[in-house]
GROMACS .gro file of C-alpha atoms in nm:
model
  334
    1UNK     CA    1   5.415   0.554  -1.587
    2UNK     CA    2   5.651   0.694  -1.304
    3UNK     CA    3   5.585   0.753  -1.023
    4UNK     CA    4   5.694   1.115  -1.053
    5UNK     CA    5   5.409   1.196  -1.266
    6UNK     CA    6   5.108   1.183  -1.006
    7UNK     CA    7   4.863   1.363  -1.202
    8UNK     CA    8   4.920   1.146  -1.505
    9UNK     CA    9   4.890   0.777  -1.266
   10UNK     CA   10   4.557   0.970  -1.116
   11UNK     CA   11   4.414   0.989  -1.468
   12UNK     CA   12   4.396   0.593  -1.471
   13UNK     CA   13   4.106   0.623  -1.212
   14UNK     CA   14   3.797   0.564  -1.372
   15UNK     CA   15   3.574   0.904  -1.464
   16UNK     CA   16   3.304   0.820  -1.185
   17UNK     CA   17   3.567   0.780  -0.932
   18UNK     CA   18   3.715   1.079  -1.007
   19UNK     CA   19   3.364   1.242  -0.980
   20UNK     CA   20   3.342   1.162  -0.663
   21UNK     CA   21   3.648   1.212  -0.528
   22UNK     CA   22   3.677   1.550  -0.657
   23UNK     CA   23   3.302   1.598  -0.487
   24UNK     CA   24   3.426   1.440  -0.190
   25UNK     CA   25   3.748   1.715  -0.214
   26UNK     CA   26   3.525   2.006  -0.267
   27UNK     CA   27   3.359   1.937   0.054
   28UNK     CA   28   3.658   1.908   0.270
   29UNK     CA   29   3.810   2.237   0.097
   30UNK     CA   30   3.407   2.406   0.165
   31UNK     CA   31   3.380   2.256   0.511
   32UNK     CA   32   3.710   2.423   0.638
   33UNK     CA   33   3.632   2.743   0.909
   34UNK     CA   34   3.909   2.963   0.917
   35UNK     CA   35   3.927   2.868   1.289
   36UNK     CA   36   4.054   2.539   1.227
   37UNK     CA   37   3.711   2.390   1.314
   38UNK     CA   38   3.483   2.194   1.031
   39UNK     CA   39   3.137   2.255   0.893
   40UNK     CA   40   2.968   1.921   0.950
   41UNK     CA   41   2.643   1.993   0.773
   42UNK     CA   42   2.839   2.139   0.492
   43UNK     CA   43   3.065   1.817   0.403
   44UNK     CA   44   2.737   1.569   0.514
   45UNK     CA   45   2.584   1.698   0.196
   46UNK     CA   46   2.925   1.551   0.009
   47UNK     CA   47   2.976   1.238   0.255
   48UNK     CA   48   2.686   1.010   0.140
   49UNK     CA   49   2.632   0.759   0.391
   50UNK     CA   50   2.552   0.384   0.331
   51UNK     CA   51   2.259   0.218   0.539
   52UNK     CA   52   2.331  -0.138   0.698
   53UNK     CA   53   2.201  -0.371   0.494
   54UNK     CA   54   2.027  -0.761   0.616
   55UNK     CA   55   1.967  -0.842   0.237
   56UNK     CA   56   2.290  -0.925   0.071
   57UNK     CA   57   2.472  -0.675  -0.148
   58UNK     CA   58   2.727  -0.826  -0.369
   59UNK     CA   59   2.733  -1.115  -0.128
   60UNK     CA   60   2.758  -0.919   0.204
   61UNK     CA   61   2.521  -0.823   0.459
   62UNK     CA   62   2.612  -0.611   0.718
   63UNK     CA   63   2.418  -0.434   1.024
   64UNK     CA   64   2.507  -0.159   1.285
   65UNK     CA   65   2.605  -0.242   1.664
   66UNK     CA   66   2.630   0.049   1.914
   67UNK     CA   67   2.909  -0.009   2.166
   68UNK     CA   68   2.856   0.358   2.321
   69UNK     CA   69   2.529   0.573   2.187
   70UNK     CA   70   2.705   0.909   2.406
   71UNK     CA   71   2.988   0.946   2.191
   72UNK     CA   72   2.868   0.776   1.861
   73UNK     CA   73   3.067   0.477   1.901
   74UNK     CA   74   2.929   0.195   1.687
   75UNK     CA   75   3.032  -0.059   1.472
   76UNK     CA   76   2.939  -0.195   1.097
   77UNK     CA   77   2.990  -0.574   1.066
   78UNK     CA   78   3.013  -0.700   0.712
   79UNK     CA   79   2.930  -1.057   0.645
   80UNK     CA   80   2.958  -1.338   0.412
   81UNK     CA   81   2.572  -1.377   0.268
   82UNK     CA   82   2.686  -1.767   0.212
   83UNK     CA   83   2.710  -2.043   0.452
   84UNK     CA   84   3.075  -2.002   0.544
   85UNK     CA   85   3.258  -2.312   0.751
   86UNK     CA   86   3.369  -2.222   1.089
   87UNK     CA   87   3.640  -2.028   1.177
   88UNK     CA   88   3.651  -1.731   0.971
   89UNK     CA   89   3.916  -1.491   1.083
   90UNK     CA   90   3.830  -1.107   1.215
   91UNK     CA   91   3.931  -0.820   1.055
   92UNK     CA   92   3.891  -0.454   1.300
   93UNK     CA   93   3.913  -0.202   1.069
   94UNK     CA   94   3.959   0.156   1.088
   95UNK     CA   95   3.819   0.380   0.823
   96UNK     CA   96   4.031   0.697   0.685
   97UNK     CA   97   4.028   1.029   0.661
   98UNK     CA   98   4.283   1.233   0.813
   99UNK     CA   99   4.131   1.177   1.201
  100UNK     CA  100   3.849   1.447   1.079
  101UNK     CA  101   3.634   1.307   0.811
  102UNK     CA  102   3.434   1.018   0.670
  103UNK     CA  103   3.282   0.738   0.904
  104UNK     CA  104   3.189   0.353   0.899
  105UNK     CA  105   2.836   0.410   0.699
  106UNK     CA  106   3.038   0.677   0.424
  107UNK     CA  107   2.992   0.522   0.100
  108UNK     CA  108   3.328   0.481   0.036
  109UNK     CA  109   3.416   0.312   0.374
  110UNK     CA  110   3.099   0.056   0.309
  111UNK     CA  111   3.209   0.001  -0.031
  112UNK     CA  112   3.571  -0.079   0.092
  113UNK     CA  113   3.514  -0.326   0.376
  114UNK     CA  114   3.250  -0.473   0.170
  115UNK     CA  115   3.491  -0.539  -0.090
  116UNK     CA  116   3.756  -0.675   0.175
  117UNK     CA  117   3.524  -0.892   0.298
  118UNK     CA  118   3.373  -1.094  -0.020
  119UNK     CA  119   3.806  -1.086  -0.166
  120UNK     CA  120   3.913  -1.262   0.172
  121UNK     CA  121   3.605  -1.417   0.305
  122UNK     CA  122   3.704  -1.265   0.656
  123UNK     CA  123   3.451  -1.139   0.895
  124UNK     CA  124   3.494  -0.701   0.920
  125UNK     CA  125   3.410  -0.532   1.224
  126UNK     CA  126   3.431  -0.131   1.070
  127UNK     CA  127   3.493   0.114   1.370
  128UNK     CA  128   3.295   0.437   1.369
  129UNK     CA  129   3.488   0.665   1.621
  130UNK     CA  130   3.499   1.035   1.693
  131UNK     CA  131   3.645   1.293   1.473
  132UNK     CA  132   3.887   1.603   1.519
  133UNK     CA  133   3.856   1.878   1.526
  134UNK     CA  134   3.561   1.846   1.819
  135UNK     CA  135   3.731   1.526   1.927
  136UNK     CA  136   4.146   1.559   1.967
  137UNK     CA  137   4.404   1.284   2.037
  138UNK     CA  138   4.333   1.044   2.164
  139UNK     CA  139   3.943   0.978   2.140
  140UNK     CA  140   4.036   0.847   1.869
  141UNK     CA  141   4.248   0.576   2.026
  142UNK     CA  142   4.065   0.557   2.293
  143UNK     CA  143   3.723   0.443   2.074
  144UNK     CA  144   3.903   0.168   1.835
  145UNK     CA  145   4.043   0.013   2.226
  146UNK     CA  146   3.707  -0.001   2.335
  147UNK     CA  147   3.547  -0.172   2.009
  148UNK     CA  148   3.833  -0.445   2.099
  149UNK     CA  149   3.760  -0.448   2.450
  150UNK     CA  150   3.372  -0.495   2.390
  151UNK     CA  151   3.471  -0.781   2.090
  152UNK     CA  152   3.653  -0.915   2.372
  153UNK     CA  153   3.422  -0.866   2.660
  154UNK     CA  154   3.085  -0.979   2.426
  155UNK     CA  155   3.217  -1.284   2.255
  156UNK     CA  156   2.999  -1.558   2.263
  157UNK     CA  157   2.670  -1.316   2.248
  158UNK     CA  158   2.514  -1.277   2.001
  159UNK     CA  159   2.645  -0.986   1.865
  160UNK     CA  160   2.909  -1.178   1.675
  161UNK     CA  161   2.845  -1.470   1.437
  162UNK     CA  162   2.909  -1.819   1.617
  163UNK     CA  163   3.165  -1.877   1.308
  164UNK     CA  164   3.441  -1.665   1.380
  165UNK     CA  165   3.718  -1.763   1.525
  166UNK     CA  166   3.834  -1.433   1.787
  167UNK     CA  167   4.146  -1.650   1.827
  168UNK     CA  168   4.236  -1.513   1.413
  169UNK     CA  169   4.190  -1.167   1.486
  170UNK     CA  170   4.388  -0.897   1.246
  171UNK     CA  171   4.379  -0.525   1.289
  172UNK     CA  172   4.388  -0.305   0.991
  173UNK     CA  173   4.291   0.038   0.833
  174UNK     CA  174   4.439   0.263   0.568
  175UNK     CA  175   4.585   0.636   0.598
  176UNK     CA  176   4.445   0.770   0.931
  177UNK     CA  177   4.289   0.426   1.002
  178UNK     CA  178   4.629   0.251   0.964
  179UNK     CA  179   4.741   0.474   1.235
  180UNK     CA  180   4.469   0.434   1.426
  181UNK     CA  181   4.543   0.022   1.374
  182UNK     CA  182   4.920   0.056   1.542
  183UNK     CA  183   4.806   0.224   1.812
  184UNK     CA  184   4.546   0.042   1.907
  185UNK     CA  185   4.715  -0.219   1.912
  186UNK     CA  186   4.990  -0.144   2.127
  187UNK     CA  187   4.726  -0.060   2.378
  188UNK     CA  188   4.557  -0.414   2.326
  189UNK     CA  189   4.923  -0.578   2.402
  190UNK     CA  190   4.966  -0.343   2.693
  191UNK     CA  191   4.643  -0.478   2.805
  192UNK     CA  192   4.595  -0.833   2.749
  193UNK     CA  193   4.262  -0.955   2.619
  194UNK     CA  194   4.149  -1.252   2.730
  195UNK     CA  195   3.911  -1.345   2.407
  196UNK     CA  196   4.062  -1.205   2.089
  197UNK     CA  197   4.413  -1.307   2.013
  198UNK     CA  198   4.549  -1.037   1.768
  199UNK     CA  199   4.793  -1.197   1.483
  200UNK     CA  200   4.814  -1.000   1.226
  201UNK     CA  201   4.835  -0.596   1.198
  202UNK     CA  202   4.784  -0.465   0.805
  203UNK     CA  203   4.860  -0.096   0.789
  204UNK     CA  204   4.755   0.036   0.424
  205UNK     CA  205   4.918   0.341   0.317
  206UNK     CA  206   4.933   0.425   0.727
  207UNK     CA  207   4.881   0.825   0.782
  208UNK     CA  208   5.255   0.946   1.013
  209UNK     CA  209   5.444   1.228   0.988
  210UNK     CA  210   5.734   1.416   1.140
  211UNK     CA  211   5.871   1.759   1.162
  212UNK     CA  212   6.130   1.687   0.925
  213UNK     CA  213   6.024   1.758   0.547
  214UNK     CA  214   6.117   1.391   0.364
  215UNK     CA  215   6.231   1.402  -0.023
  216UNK     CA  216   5.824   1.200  -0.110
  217UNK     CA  217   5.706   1.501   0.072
  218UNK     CA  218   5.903   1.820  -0.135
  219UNK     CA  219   5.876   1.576  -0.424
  220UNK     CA  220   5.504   1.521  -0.430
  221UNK     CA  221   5.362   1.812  -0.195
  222UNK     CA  222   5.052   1.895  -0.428
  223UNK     CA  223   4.998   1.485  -0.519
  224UNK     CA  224   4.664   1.441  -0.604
  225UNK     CA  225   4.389   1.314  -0.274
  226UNK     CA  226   4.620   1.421  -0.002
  227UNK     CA  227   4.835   1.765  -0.009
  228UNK     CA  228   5.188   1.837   0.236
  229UNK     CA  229   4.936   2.117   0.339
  230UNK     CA  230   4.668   1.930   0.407
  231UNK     CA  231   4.852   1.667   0.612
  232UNK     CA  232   4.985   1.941   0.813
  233UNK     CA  233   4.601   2.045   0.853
  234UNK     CA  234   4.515   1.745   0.974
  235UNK     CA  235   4.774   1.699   1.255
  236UNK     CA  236   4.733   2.025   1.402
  237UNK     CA  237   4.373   1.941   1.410
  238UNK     CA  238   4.412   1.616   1.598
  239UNK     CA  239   4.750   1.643   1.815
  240UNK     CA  240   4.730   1.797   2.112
  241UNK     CA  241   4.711   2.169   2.172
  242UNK     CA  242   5.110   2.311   2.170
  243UNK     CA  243   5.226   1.983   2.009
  244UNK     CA  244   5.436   1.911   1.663
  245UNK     CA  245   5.446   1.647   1.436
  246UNK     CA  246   5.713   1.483   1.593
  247UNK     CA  247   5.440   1.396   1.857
  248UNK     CA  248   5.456   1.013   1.944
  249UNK     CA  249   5.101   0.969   1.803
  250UNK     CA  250   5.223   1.137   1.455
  251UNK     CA  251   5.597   1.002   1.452
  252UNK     CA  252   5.584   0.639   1.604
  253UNK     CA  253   5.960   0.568   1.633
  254UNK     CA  254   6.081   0.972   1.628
  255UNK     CA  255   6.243   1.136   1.910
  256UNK     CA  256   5.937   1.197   2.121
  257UNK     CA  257   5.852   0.811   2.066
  258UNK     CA  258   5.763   0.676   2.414
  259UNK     CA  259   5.650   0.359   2.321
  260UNK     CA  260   5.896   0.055   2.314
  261UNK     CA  261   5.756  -0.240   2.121
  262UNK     CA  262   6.038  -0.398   2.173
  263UNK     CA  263   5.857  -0.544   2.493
  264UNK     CA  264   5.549  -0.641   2.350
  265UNK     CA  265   5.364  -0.966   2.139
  266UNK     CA  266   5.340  -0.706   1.909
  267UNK     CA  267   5.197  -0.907   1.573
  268UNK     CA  268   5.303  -0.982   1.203
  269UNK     CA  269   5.280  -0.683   1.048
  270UNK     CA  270   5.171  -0.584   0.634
  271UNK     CA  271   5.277  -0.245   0.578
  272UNK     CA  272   5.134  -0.090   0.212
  273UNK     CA  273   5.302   0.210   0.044
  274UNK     CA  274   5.232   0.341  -0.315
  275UNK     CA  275   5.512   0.562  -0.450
  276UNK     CA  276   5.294   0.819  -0.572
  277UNK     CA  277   5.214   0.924  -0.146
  278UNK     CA  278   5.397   1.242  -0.024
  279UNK     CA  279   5.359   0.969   0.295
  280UNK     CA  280   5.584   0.716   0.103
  281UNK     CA  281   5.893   0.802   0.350
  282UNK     CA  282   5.732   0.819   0.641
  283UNK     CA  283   5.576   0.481   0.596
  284UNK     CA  284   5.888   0.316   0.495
  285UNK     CA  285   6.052   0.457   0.813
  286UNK     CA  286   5.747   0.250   1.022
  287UNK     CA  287   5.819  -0.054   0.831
  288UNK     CA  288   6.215  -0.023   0.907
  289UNK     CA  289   6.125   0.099   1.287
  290UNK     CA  290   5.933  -0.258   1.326
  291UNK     CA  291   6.216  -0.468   1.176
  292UNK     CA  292   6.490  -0.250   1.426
  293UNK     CA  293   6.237  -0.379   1.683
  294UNK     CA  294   6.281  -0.700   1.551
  295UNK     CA  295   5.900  -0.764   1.479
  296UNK     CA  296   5.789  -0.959   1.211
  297UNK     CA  297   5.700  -0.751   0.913
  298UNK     CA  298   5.640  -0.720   0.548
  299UNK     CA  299   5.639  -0.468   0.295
  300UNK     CA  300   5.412  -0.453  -0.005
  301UNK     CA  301   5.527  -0.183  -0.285
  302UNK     CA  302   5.305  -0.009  -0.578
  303UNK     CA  303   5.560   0.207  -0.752
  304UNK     CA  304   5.248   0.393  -0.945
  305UNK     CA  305   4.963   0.433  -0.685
  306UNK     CA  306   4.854   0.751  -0.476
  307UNK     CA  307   4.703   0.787  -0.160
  308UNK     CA  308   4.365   0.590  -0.142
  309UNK     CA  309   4.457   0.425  -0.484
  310UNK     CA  310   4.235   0.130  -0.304
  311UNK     CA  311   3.928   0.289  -0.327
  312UNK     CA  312   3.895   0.246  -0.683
  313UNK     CA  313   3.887  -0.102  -0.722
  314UNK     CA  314   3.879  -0.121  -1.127
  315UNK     CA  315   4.266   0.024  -1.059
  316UNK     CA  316   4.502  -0.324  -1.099
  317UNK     CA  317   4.675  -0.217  -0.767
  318UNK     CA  318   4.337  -0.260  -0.581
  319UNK     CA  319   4.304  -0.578  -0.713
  320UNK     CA  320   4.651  -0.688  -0.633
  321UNK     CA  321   4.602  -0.535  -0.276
  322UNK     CA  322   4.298  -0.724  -0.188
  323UNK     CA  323   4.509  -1.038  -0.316
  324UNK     CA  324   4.789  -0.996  -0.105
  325UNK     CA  325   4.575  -0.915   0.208
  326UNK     CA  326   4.415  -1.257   0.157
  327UNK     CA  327   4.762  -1.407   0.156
  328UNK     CA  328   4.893  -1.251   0.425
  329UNK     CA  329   4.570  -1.314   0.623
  330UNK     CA  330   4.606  -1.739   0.512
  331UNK     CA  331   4.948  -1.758   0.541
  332UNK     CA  332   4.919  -1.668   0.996
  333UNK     CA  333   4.627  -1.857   1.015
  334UNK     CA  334   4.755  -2.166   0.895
   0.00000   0.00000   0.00000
């Protein structure tokens, strides 16, 4: 199929995943105040939340660990149910949802990093952090730095397994939570943690922007999942009050850009597009702005999928993803 046909390539997503998405869609549409703030117990009732779990589900058990009860700031680990040998690498991941919705315990966030976890056989630490509208750039940020910083600071306690190795650590998280990833961890090389050594970064189908309209945007603005509109939404819900999209936080190496990565350890980086994303141009303009920095970076193409494609995981792409996250994820820790 091509990739200029989204509806059609959305159609390959089974009937039950489709359900649910579309539930999941009526709830952000329903949750929406005309004041730009959101109905939380309105889209709670379509957000069905997964509870930690000590007996293993498909060969994962997981549990919650609060990092900061005041601001909700807690993390889901997800671990391999069989005896593992030492030195399994760490995966921090960030959940999506446009900065405003969803959270470690949604259903479709467990389901993910579950999934992640049993393809790779990595160790996931799932970051719960604070939401916009209530919570603008950069909570955030500011919440996925502090998960690090307490991996970092609480390493041999035991809120981590003795079996990972914090010396393998990768950051990673799709749309929102792939922006969430580069950020973070230009604040972790700014900072210089003393445990965790970061050495891999996997952005999947990263969440940036611009002021500037691209040709994926006017080509695919009503793509199925994520809208040109509701993109634009989401920024002005998260950026700063009087800011634009070309806001460093929304466009990484645009003309507001104030961070040079040049400078840093920055790590090998596995940057995900699908062809069917209105994002498709902005995330190929991250992947180009790391190579101009001359970081180490690769770029992983499906022609045919649309934003979130790798939450369905009968789709062939999802399977190919989690494939080529375990290779990229074997081939640094060698």
């Amino acid at each position: 199929m091509s990739s200029n046909n989204p509806i059609s390539n959305f159609q390959d997503v089974p009937w039950k995943q489709r359900f649910y998405r579309s539930m999941l869609g009526y709830g952000i549409h329903f949750s929406r105040r005309s004041d730009g703030t959101i109905n939380r117990f309105i889209m709670n009732l379509f957000d069905l939340k997964a509870q930690p779990s000590k007996q293993p589900i498909d060969g994962v058990i997981t549990s919650d660990t609060v990092v900061d009860a005041t601001r909700n700031l807690y993390f889901r680990l997800f671990l391999p149910s069989l005896e593992q040998n030492t030195n399994m690498p760490l995966i921090v991941y960030f959940h999506g949802g446009g900065f405003a919705y969803m959270s470690a315990n949604s259903i479709a966030c467990d389901d993910l990093c579950r999934n992640l976890c049993k393809k790779t056989g990595a160790v996931i630490i799932s970051v719960n952090y604070r939401l916009s509208p209530e919570h603008k750039y950069p909570s955030q940020y500011d919440d996925g730095f502090d998960v690090l910083k307490f991996i970092d600071d609480n390493a041999n306690t035991k809120n981590f397994p003795s079996n990972v190795n914090l010396k393998q650590c990768f950051i990673a998280g799709d749309s929102a939570g792939g922006n969430l990833a580069h950020h973070v961890t230009v604040k972790a090389c700014e900072y210089g943690l003393r445990n965790v050594k970061l050495i891999g970064l996997i952005a999947i189908q990263p969440f940036f922007g611009g002021e500037e309209r691209t040709e994926s945007e006017n080509r695919l603005v009503d793509a199925p999942v994520l809208s040109v509109k509701g993109t634009d939404w989401l920024w002005k819900t998260f950026l700063p009050e009087g800011s634009d999209r070309d806001h460093p936080a929304c466009n990484v190496f645009g003309p507001k850009s104030v961070d040079d990565i040049r400078r840093l350890k920055f790590p090998a980086t596995m940057v995900v597009v699908g062809g069917v994303d209105p994002l498709y141009d902005w995330q190929i303009r991250y992947y180009e702005g790391l190579k101009k920095c001359g970081k180490e970076a690769y770029l992983i193409e499906y022609p045919n999928a649309f934003h979130s494609f790798y939450g369905a995981p009968e789709l062939k792409e999802s399977g190919l993803l989690m494939e080529e996250v375990k290779d990229f994820i074997g081939k640094l820790i060698k």
